[in-house]
């Protein structure tokens, strides 16, 4: 474990040090960069809608809309804001070790358990097929 000292080139890098051991994000397969070719351009890249540009860089969060983990309990770990879809999402840790994002159910808080299947109780956050409801 080495410590990397910066060579001072600006006042902000003076006395700066970084530990070389970097902790990777455990959710890297759920968050990835999204290629944005918008900003008022058409398919050829020509500006067609003026005065649209810039904006903050956003990362895309992969959401589990299918909820196909049948009869496996999941616990809500975090509630985050998703800038791509202007909504809140929850990170779920399932009992088998899998981690997925879902859209934040109303009235759900951190620590709640959710489940999906055909014979689960009708509760906020649980997912049932339409044929059962």
Short mmCIF file of C-alpha atoms in Angstrom, two decimals:
data_model
loop_
_atom_site.label_atom_id
_atom_site.label_comp_id
_atom_site.label_asym_id
_atom_site.label_seq_id
_atom_site.Cartn_x
_atom_site.Cartn_y
_atom_site.Cartn_z
CA UNK A 1 0.00 0.00 0.00
CA UNK A 2 1.84 3.06 -1.27
CA UNK A 3 1.02 6.71 -0.88
CA UNK A 4 1.33 8.83 -4.02
CA UNK A 5 2.49 12.39 -3.41
CA UNK A 6 1.54 14.99 -5.99
CA UNK A 7 4.06 17.32 -7.58
CA UNK A 8 2.81 20.83 -6.81
CA UNK A 9 1.58 22.47 -10.01
CA UNK A 10 -1.36 24.43 -8.62
CA UNK A 11 -2.30 25.56 -5.11
CA UNK A 12 -4.97 22.86 -4.93
CA UNK A 13 -2.41 20.05 -5.35
CA UNK A 14 -0.06 21.38 -2.69
CA UNK A 15 0.43 18.89 0.16
CA UNK A 16 -1.87 16.41 -1.60
CA UNK A 17 -1.54 12.68 -1.14
CA UNK A 18 -3.60 9.75 -2.39
CA UNK A 19 -3.63 6.19 -1.14
CA UNK A 20 -3.04 3.83 -4.05
CA UNK A 21 -5.52 1.26 -2.74
CA UNK A 22 -8.73 2.23 -4.53
CA UNK A 23 -11.99 0.67 -3.47
CA UNK A 24 -14.07 -0.26 -6.47
CA UNK A 25 -17.78 0.41 -6.62
CA UNK A 26 -19.66 -2.82 -5.95
CA UNK A 27 -22.49 -1.66 -8.21
CA UNK A 28 -20.41 -1.14 -11.34
CA UNK A 29 -22.62 -3.50 -13.33
CA UNK A 30 -25.69 -1.40 -12.43
CA UNK A 31 -24.28 2.05 -13.25
CA UNK A 32 -22.62 2.85 -16.55
CA UNK A 33 -21.96 5.78 -18.85
CA UNK A 34 -24.61 6.71 -21.34
CA UNK A 35 -23.74 8.10 -24.76
CA UNK A 36 -25.73 11.27 -25.13
CA UNK A 37 -26.02 12.54 -28.67
CA UNK A 38 -28.88 14.93 -28.00
CA UNK A 39 -28.38 18.64 -27.35
CA UNK A 40 -30.65 19.60 -30.21
CA UNK A 41 -28.92 17.63 -32.94
CA UNK A 42 -30.42 15.38 -35.61
CA UNK A 43 -29.09 12.03 -36.84
CA UNK A 44 -26.33 13.76 -38.83
CA UNK A 45 -25.14 15.77 -35.84
CA UNK A 46 -26.40 19.07 -37.22
CA UNK A 47 -27.89 21.53 -34.72
CA UNK A 48 -31.63 21.79 -35.43
CA UNK A 49 -32.94 23.16 -32.12
CA UNK A 50 -30.91 26.15 -31.06
CA UNK A 51 -29.90 27.16 -27.54
CA UNK A 52 -29.77 23.58 -26.23
CA UNK A 53 -26.49 22.28 -25.05
CA UNK A 54 -24.22 21.48 -22.17
CA UNK A 55 -25.94 20.03 -19.16
CA UNK A 56 -24.50 17.97 -16.36
CA UNK A 57 -22.95 14.59 -17.11
CA UNK A 58 -25.28 11.78 -16.06
CA UNK A 59 -24.71 8.07 -15.48
CA UNK A 60 -27.39 5.59 -16.44
CA UNK A 61 -28.77 3.29 -13.74
CA UNK A 62 -30.03 -0.08 -14.91
CA UNK A 63 -33.50 -0.62 -13.40
CA UNK A 64 -35.11 -4.02 -12.88
CA UNK A 65 -38.63 -3.53 -14.23
CA UNK A 66 -39.38 -7.24 -14.60
CA UNK A 67 -38.97 -8.11 -10.90
CA UNK A 68 -38.36 -11.74 -11.87
CA UNK A 69 -36.75 -12.88 -8.59
CA UNK A 70 -39.69 -14.99 -7.47
CA UNK A 71 -40.08 -15.65 -3.74
CA UNK A 72 -36.68 -14.19 -2.81
CA UNK A 73 -36.79 -11.55 -0.12
CA UNK A 74 -34.97 -8.29 -0.79
CA UNK A 75 -34.02 -5.48 1.57
CA UNK A 76 -34.00 -1.79 0.62
CA UNK A 77 -30.48 -0.52 1.27
CA UNK A 78 -30.41 2.94 -0.28
CA UNK A 79 -32.82 5.42 -1.81
CA UNK A 80 -31.15 7.49 -4.54
CA UNK A 81 -32.16 10.11 -7.06
CA UNK A 82 -31.94 9.02 -10.68
CA UNK A 83 -31.20 12.04 -12.91
CA UNK A 84 -31.93 10.12 -16.12
CA UNK A 85 -35.60 9.54 -15.35
CA UNK A 86 -36.27 12.31 -12.82
CA UNK A 87 -37.36 9.84 -10.14
CA UNK A 88 -36.12 8.11 -7.02
CA UNK A 89 -34.80 4.55 -7.14
CA UNK A 90 -33.95 1.96 -4.48
CA UNK A 91 -31.00 -0.38 -4.30
CA UNK A 92 -32.21 -3.83 -3.28
CA UNK A 93 -30.02 -6.56 -1.75
CA UNK A 94 -31.68 -9.92 -2.37
CA UNK A 95 -31.24 -13.00 -0.20
CA UNK A 96 -29.21 -14.81 -2.85
CA UNK A 97 -26.62 -12.00 -2.91
CA UNK A 98 -27.86 -10.21 -6.02
CA UNK A 99 -28.18 -6.41 -6.11
CA UNK A 100 -30.69 -4.59 -8.31
CA UNK A 101 -32.28 -1.18 -8.67
CA UNK A 102 -36.06 -0.74 -8.69
CA UNK A 103 -38.24 2.35 -8.84
CA UNK A 104 -38.86 3.69 -5.37
CA UNK A 105 -42.25 2.53 -4.07
CA UNK A 106 -44.24 5.20 -2.30
CA UNK A 107 -44.03 4.98 1.52
CA UNK A 108 -41.06 2.56 1.39
CA UNK A 109 -38.15 3.32 3.72
CA UNK A 110 -34.64 1.97 4.14
CA UNK A 111 -34.69 -1.45 5.77
CA UNK A 112 -38.06 -2.58 4.38
CA UNK A 113 -38.27 -6.03 2.83
CA UNK A 114 -39.96 -6.67 -0.50
CA UNK A 115 -40.80 -9.82 -2.43
CA UNK A 116 -42.30 -10.70 -5.79
CA UNK A 117 -44.37 -13.71 -6.78
CA UNK A 118 -47.92 -14.94 -7.28
CA UNK A 119 -48.86 -15.61 -3.66
CA UNK A 120 -47.25 -12.74 -1.78
CA UNK A 121 -49.12 -10.30 0.44
CA UNK A 122 -50.49 -7.18 -1.21
CA UNK A 123 -48.20 -4.56 0.27
CA UNK A 124 -46.45 -1.44 -0.98
CA UNK A 125 -43.28 -2.54 -2.76
CA UNK A 126 -44.28 -6.16 -3.45
CA UNK A 127 -44.80 -7.23 -7.07
CA UNK A 128 -47.63 -9.49 -8.19
CA UNK A 129 -48.67 -10.48 -11.73
CA UNK A 130 -51.84 -8.84 -13.02
CA UNK A 131 -53.61 -12.20 -13.32
CA UNK A 132 -53.60 -12.55 -9.53
CA UNK A 133 -54.76 -9.05 -8.67
#
